[in-house]
Amino acid sequence: MFNLKMCTFDTFIIHLRLIAGNCVSLKMVKKVTKIGVLTSGGDAPGMNAAIRAVVRTGTYYGLEMFGVLRGYAGMVDGDIIPMESKSVANIIQRGGTILKTARSKEFYLKEGRQKAYNHLVKYGINGLVIIGGDGSFRGAQAFSNEFDIPCIGVPGTIDKDIAGTDFTIGFDTAVNTAVQAIDKIRDTAEAHDRLFIIEVMGRDAGYIALHSGIATGAENILIPERKTVIEDVIKGLAEKERREKLVNLIVVAEGEEFGGANEVARFIQDRLPQQEVRVCILGHIQRGGSPSCFDRLIASRMGYAAVECLIEGRHNIFVGILNNRMHYIPLNEAVKKKQRISEEWMKIVKILSS
Ligand code: ADP
């Protein structure tokens, strides 16, 4: 079943025809001996668990491990530290990221990436694990197109807006934080018969809104992936008022096209002046806190898989989980596509709030 296609001094391509019928192409460039790990872009709870998994797996295999501080910004500045098993002790339960994260304008430019490459060469780093969102993967793609350092992405973003994986690190924690907060708001909303418009994070993706809205029994969920027909929202509220159904909650993603919770509230208040409308913007609490068991678990699995990938000679992919199995997806696929909102879920929202 193995078909050795091409072999040069240090480069060879093996086409593995797997029994399942999958065909996976592995391009082995150089043996990876020194791995750099970084967290980039928006922070997400569980990033520390992923850093730990990367460092401990690399150490287990006898590789030299390095942490790049402040994402690509630290790579451009040469902010790089050696890491060992001890460096990641007692962090699995901590939110944030011990490596810090940042956004880097310089990395968008060829010169910035060249500077970053020079620093990696100085340390002898010949493999990179990038924990971040689709923007960070775009950066990894640009970098690996230019330089011979294999990059493996680990999806870490509370927004769950990366195609090719069922989960991203941080989403579960963020959505549970939102649910806990919304439950509390429901208590006070009900006590006063107030309508609360709650804004959750999600500039381009409505997953936090969708999941937390369904889980808290929200009347309406407004997300960027759907056109907000505000007249329908008003009609629905007026109709429920006639039926004397108490309506307490509308969950809005920050990137919702009408303009977010404040705009939605203003409009509703205008049209239904008898309603007592309040706004609550959950904001950054959704990024913080100790990661959930689920996020720690997927961070551990993904971090481990990323190092295995580098050892096996895979490159320019990210590790994802589909149907509870690890999957290896080209970086550019995360960048090209977004996850799709399920029609069925939208139907569930409508039916269960009627
Ligand atoms: P996230 O990973 O959370 O989506 P960003 O979109 O802010 O975060 O991306 C993180 C960083 O990745 C950016 O600040 C930039 O340094 C780098 N980056 C993003 N897109 C590109 C690109 N097209 N080329 C080079 N670097 C990029």
Short mmCIF file of C-alpha atoms and ligand atoms in Angstrom, two decimals:
data_model
loop_
_atom_site.label_atom_id
_atom_site.label_comp_id
_atom_site.label_asym_id
_atom_site.label_seq_id
_atom_site.Cartn_x
_atom_site.Cartn_y
_atom_site.Cartn_z
CA MET A 1 0.00 0.00 0.00
CA PHE A 2 2.99 2.34 0.38
CA ASN A 3 4.05 4.07 -2.78
CA LEU A 4 7.41 5.85 -2.50
CA LYS A 5 7.20 8.56 -5.12
CA MET A 6 10.27 10.66 -4.91
CA CYS A 7 13.42 10.73 -2.83
CA THR A 8 16.23 13.32 -2.71
CA PHE A 9 18.94 13.91 -0.09
CA ASP A 10 16.79 15.38 2.60
CA THR A 11 13.43 15.69 0.93
CA PHE A 12 11.09 12.94 0.08
CA ILE A 13 7.40 12.64 -0.48
CA ILE A 14 5.54 9.61 0.64
CA HIS A 15 2.02 8.99 -0.54
CA LEU A 16 0.35 6.88 2.06
CA ARG A 17 -2.67 5.17 0.70
CA LEU A 18 -4.58 4.50 3.86
CA ILE A 19 -6.80 1.45 4.07
CA ALA A 20 -9.75 3.75 4.66
CA GLY A 21 -9.15 5.14 1.19
CA ASN A 22 -7.78 8.49 2.32
CA CYS A 23 -4.71 9.74 0.53
CA VAL A 24 -2.43 11.86 2.72
CA SER A 25 0.63 13.54 1.32
CA LEU A 26 3.55 14.08 3.66
CA LYS A 27 6.37 16.31 2.56
CA MET A 28 9.35 15.85 4.81
CA VAL A 29 11.71 18.73 4.68
CA LYS A 30 14.21 18.63 7.55
CA LYS A 31 14.08 16.75 10.78
CA VAL A 32 12.55 19.04 13.34
CA THR A 33 14.74 19.35 16.43
CA LYS A 34 13.84 22.74 17.91
CA ILE A 35 10.28 23.92 18.18
CA GLY A 36 9.00 27.39 18.92
CA VAL A 37 5.49 27.86 20.29
CA LEU A 38 3.50 31.08 20.33
CA THR A 39 0.01 32.36 21.08
CA SER A 40 -1.26 34.99 18.69
CA GLY A 41 -4.24 37.27 18.06
CA GLY A 42 -7.23 37.19 20.40
CA ASP A 43 -6.62 35.34 23.67
CA ALA A 44 -8.75 32.37 24.63
CA PRO A 45 -9.05 30.32 27.82
CA GLY A 46 -7.22 27.04 27.31
CA MET A 47 -4.24 28.53 25.47
CA ASN A 48 -2.08 27.72 28.49
CA ALA A 49 -3.18 24.10 28.41
CA ALA A 50 -2.18 23.98 24.73
CA ILE A 51 1.24 25.55 25.44
CA ARG A 52 1.76 22.96 28.16
CA ALA A 53 0.84 20.10 25.84
CA VAL A 54 3.22 21.36 23.11
CA VAL A 55 6.16 21.85 25.49
CA ARG A 56 5.67 18.57 27.37
CA THR A 57 5.23 16.52 24.16
CA GLY A 58 8.32 18.08 22.59
CA THR A 59 10.34 17.51 25.75
CA TYR A 60 9.12 13.90 25.89
CA TYR A 61 10.53 13.34 22.40
CA GLY A 62 13.84 14.97 23.33
CA LEU A 63 13.27 18.14 21.29
CA GLU A 64 14.46 21.57 22.35
CA MET A 65 11.53 23.84 23.08
CA PHE A 66 11.20 27.62 22.92
CA GLY A 67 8.44 30.06 23.75
CA VAL A 68 7.96 33.09 21.52
CA LEU A 69 6.52 35.95 23.58
CA ARG A 70 3.68 38.21 22.31
CA GLY A 71 2.87 36.23 19.19
CA TYR A 72 4.33 37.42 15.89
CA ALA A 73 5.36 40.71 17.54
CA GLY A 74 7.80 38.77 19.73
CA MET A 75 8.97 36.77 16.74
CA VAL A 76 9.80 39.98 14.87
CA ASP A 77 11.59 41.40 17.96
CA GLY A 78 13.39 38.16 18.83
CA ASP A 79 11.59 37.83 22.15
CA ILE A 80 12.24 34.13 22.55
CA ILE A 81 12.83 32.07 25.69
CA PRO A 82 13.88 28.46 26.23
CA MET A 83 11.19 26.27 27.77
CA GLU A 84 11.24 22.96 29.55
CA SER A 85 8.77 20.74 31.32
CA LYS A 86 8.99 22.89 34.48
CA SER A 87 8.18 26.09 32.58
CA VAL A 88 4.63 24.90 32.04
CA ALA A 89 3.94 23.57 35.54
CA ASN A 90 0.73 24.71 37.19
CA ILE A 91 -0.74 26.47 34.16
CA ILE A 92 -3.31 23.98 32.81
CA GLN A 93 -6.05 25.59 34.90
CA ARG A 94 -5.12 29.20 34.21
CA GLY A 95 -6.89 31.50 31.77
CA GLY A 96 -4.97 33.91 29.53
CA THR A 97 -1.60 32.88 28.12
CA ILE A 98 1.75 32.80 29.90
CA LEU A 99 3.43 33.60 26.56
CA LYS A 100 1.25 36.71 26.15
CA THR A 101 -0.42 37.48 22.87
CA ALA A 102 -0.40 40.45 20.54
CA ARG A 103 -1.18 41.68 17.08
CA SER A 104 1.74 42.67 14.87
CA LYS A 105 1.57 45.16 12.02
CA GLU A 106 5.16 44.39 11.06
CA PHE A 107 4.38 40.76 10.41
CA TYR A 108 2.02 41.75 7.59
CA LEU A 109 5.12 42.97 5.73
CA LYS A 110 7.77 40.82 4.07
CA GLU A 111 10.51 42.71 5.95
CA GLY A 112 8.86 41.95 9.28
CA ARG A 113 8.57 38.27 8.47
CA GLN A 114 12.22 38.26 7.31
CA LYS A 115 13.25 39.72 10.68
CA ALA A 116 11.21 37.05 12.45
CA TYR A 117 12.81 34.33 10.36
CA ASN A 118 16.30 35.62 11.14
CA HIS A 119 15.58 35.42 14.86
CA LEU A 120 14.29 31.86 14.57
CA VAL A 121 17.42 30.87 12.62
CA LYS A 122 19.57 32.42 15.36
CA TYR A 123 17.99 30.05 17.88
CA GLY A 124 18.05 27.14 15.44
CA ILE A 125 14.25 26.85 15.61
CA ASN A 126 13.10 24.66 12.72
CA GLY A 127 9.45 24.06 13.56
CA LEU A 128 6.66 26.35 14.78
CA VAL A 129 3.37 25.79 16.57
CA ILE A 130 0.99 28.73 16.30
CA ILE A 131 -1.93 28.81 18.71
CA GLY A 132 -4.46 31.34 17.47
CA GLY A 133 -7.37 32.15 15.22
CA ASP A 134 -7.80 32.45 11.46
CA GLY A 135 -5.79 35.68 11.33
CA SER A 136 -2.84 33.97 12.97
CA PHE A 137 -3.19 31.09 10.53
CA ARG A 138 -3.10 33.59 7.66
CA GLY A 139 0.16 34.92 9.10
CA ALA A 140 1.53 31.38 9.39
CA GLN A 141 0.56 30.71 5.79
CA ALA A 142 2.34 33.85 4.55
CA PHE A 143 5.42 32.99 6.61
CA SER A 144 5.63 29.37 5.53
CA ASN A 145 5.16 30.32 1.86
CA GLU A 146 8.40 32.31 2.13
CA PHE A 147 10.59 30.37 4.54
CA ASP A 148 11.51 26.74 5.12
CA ILE A 149 10.15 26.46 8.65
CA PRO A 150 7.14 24.17 8.91
CA CYS A 151 4.18 25.69 10.73
CA ILE A 152 1.40 23.84 12.51
CA GLY A 153 -1.68 25.73 13.67
CA VAL A 154 -3.68 24.99 16.80
CA PRO A 155 -7.12 26.65 16.67
CA GLY A 156 -7.47 28.85 19.73
CA THR A 157 -10.34 31.32 19.53
CA ILE A 158 -13.47 31.88 21.58
CA ASP A 159 -15.40 32.59 18.37
CA LYS A 160 -15.29 29.03 16.93
CA ASP A 161 -15.08 30.61 13.50
CA ILE A 162 -12.62 28.23 11.84
CA ALA A 163 -13.82 25.77 9.21
CA GLY A 164 -12.60 22.18 9.37
CA THR A 165 -12.84 21.65 13.12
CA ASP A 166 -15.85 21.07 15.33
CA PHE A 167 -14.19 22.90 18.22
CA THR A 168 -11.72 25.65 18.93
CA ILE A 169 -9.93 26.15 22.22
CA GLY A 170 -11.73 28.69 24.40
CA PHE A 171 -15.18 28.50 22.90
CA ASP A 172 -16.63 26.15 25.49
CA THR A 173 -15.35 28.25 28.39
CA ALA A 174 -16.54 31.51 26.81
CA VAL A 175 -19.98 30.17 26.09
CA ASN A 176 -20.32 28.79 29.63
CA THR A 177 -19.27 32.15 31.05
CA ALA A 178 -21.95 33.79 28.89
CA VAL A 179 -24.58 31.27 30.01
CA GLN A 180 -23.80 31.85 33.70
CA ALA A 181 -24.06 35.61 33.24
CA ILE A 182 -27.28 35.42 31.20
CA ASP A 183 -28.90 33.14 33.82
CA LYS A 184 -28.22 35.82 36.41
CA ILE A 185 -29.65 38.51 34.16
CA ARG A 186 -32.77 36.42 33.64
CA ASP A 187 -33.44 36.45 37.40
CA THR A 188 -33.42 40.21 37.62
CA ALA A 189 -35.21 40.60 34.26
CA GLU A 190 -38.04 38.41 35.47
CA ALA A 191 -38.28 40.13 38.85
CA HIS A 192 -38.97 43.45 37.11
CA ASP A 193 -40.67 42.20 33.94
CA ARG A 194 -37.92 43.81 31.93
CA LEU A 195 -36.70 42.92 28.49
CA PHE A 196 -32.93 42.51 28.43
CA ILE A 197 -30.90 42.79 25.26
CA ILE A 198 -27.64 41.02 25.99
CA GLU A 199 -24.60 41.45 23.79
CA VAL A 200 -22.05 38.66 23.63
CA MET A 201 -18.76 38.52 21.73
CA GLY A 202 -18.58 37.58 18.06
CA ARG A 203 -17.63 40.21 15.51
CA ASP A 204 -17.89 37.92 12.51
CA ALA A 205 -19.35 34.77 13.99
CA GLY A 206 -22.51 34.20 15.98
CA TYR A 207 -21.65 30.93 17.69
CA ILE A 208 -21.36 32.30 21.22
CA ALA A 209 -24.73 34.03 20.74
CA LEU A 210 -26.34 30.97 19.21
CA HIS A 211 -25.14 28.48 21.80
CA SER A 212 -25.63 30.70 24.85
CA GLY A 213 -28.98 31.95 23.52
CA ILE A 214 -30.38 28.45 23.05
CA ALA A 215 -28.99 27.32 26.41
CA THR A 216 -30.63 30.20 28.27
CA GLY A 217 -33.95 30.13 26.43
CA ALA A 218 -33.56 33.46 24.66
CA GLU A 219 -36.49 34.74 22.67
CA ASN A 220 -34.41 35.93 19.78
CA ILE A 221 -30.81 35.43 18.76
CA LEU A 222 -29.31 37.97 16.38
CA ILE A 223 -26.08 37.01 14.65
CA PRO A 224 -23.83 38.40 11.91
CA GLU A 225 -24.44 35.41 9.63
CA ARG A 226 -28.13 36.31 9.34
CA LYS A 227 -29.84 39.45 8.19
CA THR A 228 -31.52 41.08 11.17
CA VAL A 229 -35.08 41.89 10.18
CA ILE A 230 -35.86 44.14 13.10
CA GLU A 231 -39.52 44.42 12.08
CA ASP A 232 -39.85 40.67 12.62
CA VAL A 233 -38.32 41.00 16.07
CA ILE A 234 -40.82 43.77 16.94
CA LYS A 235 -43.71 41.79 15.48
CA GLY A 236 -42.73 38.74 17.52
CA LEU A 237 -42.47 40.76 20.74
CA ALA A 238 -45.82 42.50 20.15
CA GLU A 239 -47.50 39.20 19.41
CA LYS A 240 -46.14 37.65 22.59
CA GLU A 241 -47.21 40.66 24.57
CA ARG A 242 -50.76 40.09 23.29
CA ARG A 243 -50.55 36.47 24.47
CA GLU A 244 -49.17 37.72 27.78
CA LYS A 245 -46.06 35.62 27.32
CA LEU A 246 -43.23 37.03 29.34
CA VAL A 247 -40.25 37.80 27.18
CA ASN A 248 -37.03 38.46 29.03
CA LEU A 249 -34.05 37.93 26.83
CA ILE A 250 -32.71 38.69 23.39
CA VAL A 251 -29.11 37.67 22.76
CA VAL A 252 -27.16 39.69 20.20
CA ALA A 253 -23.69 39.01 18.81
CA GLU A 254 -21.54 42.15 18.76
CA GLY A 255 -21.11 41.94 14.97
CA GLU A 256 -24.84 41.68 14.28
CA GLU A 257 -25.63 43.91 11.34
CA PHE A 258 -28.19 46.18 13.01
CA GLY A 259 -25.40 47.58 15.17
CA GLY A 260 -25.29 45.54 18.38
CA ALA A 261 -27.35 45.51 21.58
CA ASN A 262 -27.59 49.28 22.06
CA GLU A 263 -29.00 49.88 18.59
CA VAL A 264 -31.43 46.98 18.85
CA ALA A 265 -32.60 48.20 22.28
CA ARG A 266 -33.09 51.78 21.05
CA PHE A 267 -35.21 50.59 18.18
CA ILE A 268 -37.36 48.27 20.29
CA GLN A 269 -37.86 50.92 22.97
CA ASP A 270 -38.97 53.36 20.31
CA ARG A 271 -41.50 51.00 18.84
CA LEU A 272 -42.71 49.42 22.07
CA PRO A 273 -42.54 52.29 24.60
CA GLN A 274 -44.51 50.32 27.20
CA GLN A 275 -41.67 47.73 27.40
CA GLU A 276 -38.95 48.31 29.95
CA VAL A 277 -35.82 47.60 27.95
CA ARG A 278 -32.33 47.20 29.40
CA VAL A 279 -29.00 46.44 27.78
CA CYS A 280 -26.16 44.35 29.15
CA ILE A 281 -22.88 43.99 27.27
CA LEU A 282 -20.95 41.04 28.61
CA GLY A 283 -17.64 42.05 27.00
CA HIS A 284 -14.25 40.74 28.04
CA ILE A 285 -15.37 38.53 30.90
CA GLN A 286 -16.01 36.02 28.11
CA ARG A 287 -12.29 35.82 27.37
CA GLY A 288 -11.12 35.24 30.92
CA GLY A 289 -11.41 32.63 33.60
CA SER A 290 -10.23 29.12 34.20
CA PRO A 291 -10.75 26.96 31.10
CA SER A 292 -13.49 24.35 31.18
CA CYS A 293 -12.64 20.66 31.34
CA PHE A 294 -13.59 20.39 27.68
CA ASP A 295 -11.23 23.19 26.60
CA ARG A 296 -8.36 21.73 28.63
CA LEU A 297 -8.98 18.38 27.00
CA ILE A 298 -9.04 19.59 23.41
CA ALA A 299 -6.08 21.91 24.08
CA SER A 300 -4.11 18.92 25.38
CA ARG A 301 -5.07 16.74 22.41
CA MET A 302 -4.37 19.46 19.85
CA GLY A 303 -1.06 20.57 21.40
CA TYR A 304 0.15 16.98 21.49
CA ALA A 305 -0.99 16.37 17.90
CA ALA A 306 0.75 19.53 16.66
CA VAL A 307 4.15 18.30 17.86
CA GLU A 308 3.50 14.82 16.48
CA CYS A 309 2.73 16.47 13.13
CA LEU A 310 6.05 18.31 13.10
CA ILE A 311 7.92 15.12 13.97
CA GLU A 312 6.10 13.27 11.19
CA GLY A 313 7.09 15.97 8.72
CA ARG A 314 3.70 17.54 8.18
CA HIS A 315 3.69 21.24 7.50
CA ASN A 316 1.39 24.20 6.94
CA ILE A 317 -1.67 22.56 8.35
CA PHE A 318 -3.70 23.03 11.47
CA VAL A 319 -4.94 20.33 13.76
CA GLY A 320 -8.68 20.07 14.15
CA ILE A 321 -11.16 17.71 15.73
CA LEU A 322 -14.00 16.35 13.60
CA ASN A 323 -16.37 13.71 14.97
CA ASN A 324 -14.03 13.34 17.94
CA ARG A 325 -11.05 12.39 15.74
CA MET A 326 -7.98 14.45 14.96
CA HIS A 327 -7.92 15.92 11.49
CA TYR A 328 -5.15 17.75 9.65
CA ILE A 329 -6.38 20.59 7.51
CA PRO A 330 -4.35 22.86 5.20
CA LEU A 331 -3.94 26.29 6.81
CA ASN A 332 -5.47 28.02 3.81
CA GLU A 333 -8.75 26.14 4.26
CA ALA A 334 -9.25 27.70 7.68
CA VAL A 335 -8.62 31.01 6.07
CA LYS A 336 -10.92 30.56 3.08
CA LYS A 337 -13.99 29.14 4.75
CA LYS A 338 -16.01 29.79 7.86
CA GLN A 339 -18.16 27.34 9.73
CA ARG A 340 -21.77 27.36 8.60
CA ILE A 341 -24.67 28.13 10.87
CA SER A 342 -27.04 25.18 10.98
CA GLU A 343 -30.54 25.90 9.61
CA GLU A 344 -31.89 23.38 12.05
CA TRP A 345 -30.48 25.27 15.01
CA MET A 346 -32.20 28.45 13.84
CA LYS A 347 -35.46 26.51 13.59
CA ILE A 348 -34.95 25.23 17.14
CA VAL A 349 -34.57 28.81 18.41
CA LYS A 350 -37.86 29.77 16.73
CA ILE A 351 -39.84 26.77 17.93
CA LEU A 352 -38.58 26.72 21.49
CA SER A 353 -39.22 30.41 22.05
CA SER A 354 -42.78 30.35 20.70
P1 ADP B 1 -6.68 35.96 15.28
O1 ADP B 1 -5.61 34.96 15.14
O2 ADP B 1 -7.28 35.97 16.65
O3 ADP B 1 -7.72 35.86 14.19
P2 ADP B 1 -5.65 38.47 14.08
O4 ADP B 1 -6.60 38.44 12.93
O5 ADP B 1 -5.50 39.75 14.79
O6 ADP B 1 -5.99 37.41 15.21
O7 ADP B 1 -4.22 38.00 13.54
C1 ADP B 1 -3.11 37.91 14.41
C2 ADP B 1 -1.85 38.37 13.73
O8 ADP B 1 -1.56 37.50 12.63
C3 ADP B 1 -1.90 39.75 13.12
O9 ADP B 1 -1.69 40.78 14.05
C4 ADP B 1 -0.76 39.68 12.12
O10 ADP B 1 0.48 39.89 12.77
C5 ADP B 1 -0.83 38.23 11.65
N1 ADP B 1 -1.52 38.17 10.35
C6 ADP B 1 -2.85 38.09 10.11
N2 ADP B 1 -3.10 38.06 8.78
C7 ADP B 1 -1.91 38.11 8.16
C8 ADP B 1 -1.48 38.12 6.79
N3 ADP B 1 -2.35 38.09 5.78
N4 ADP B 1 -0.15 38.18 6.55
C9 ADP B 1 0.74 38.22 7.55
N5 ADP B 1 0.40 38.23 8.85
C10 ADP B 1 -0.89 38.17 9.17
#
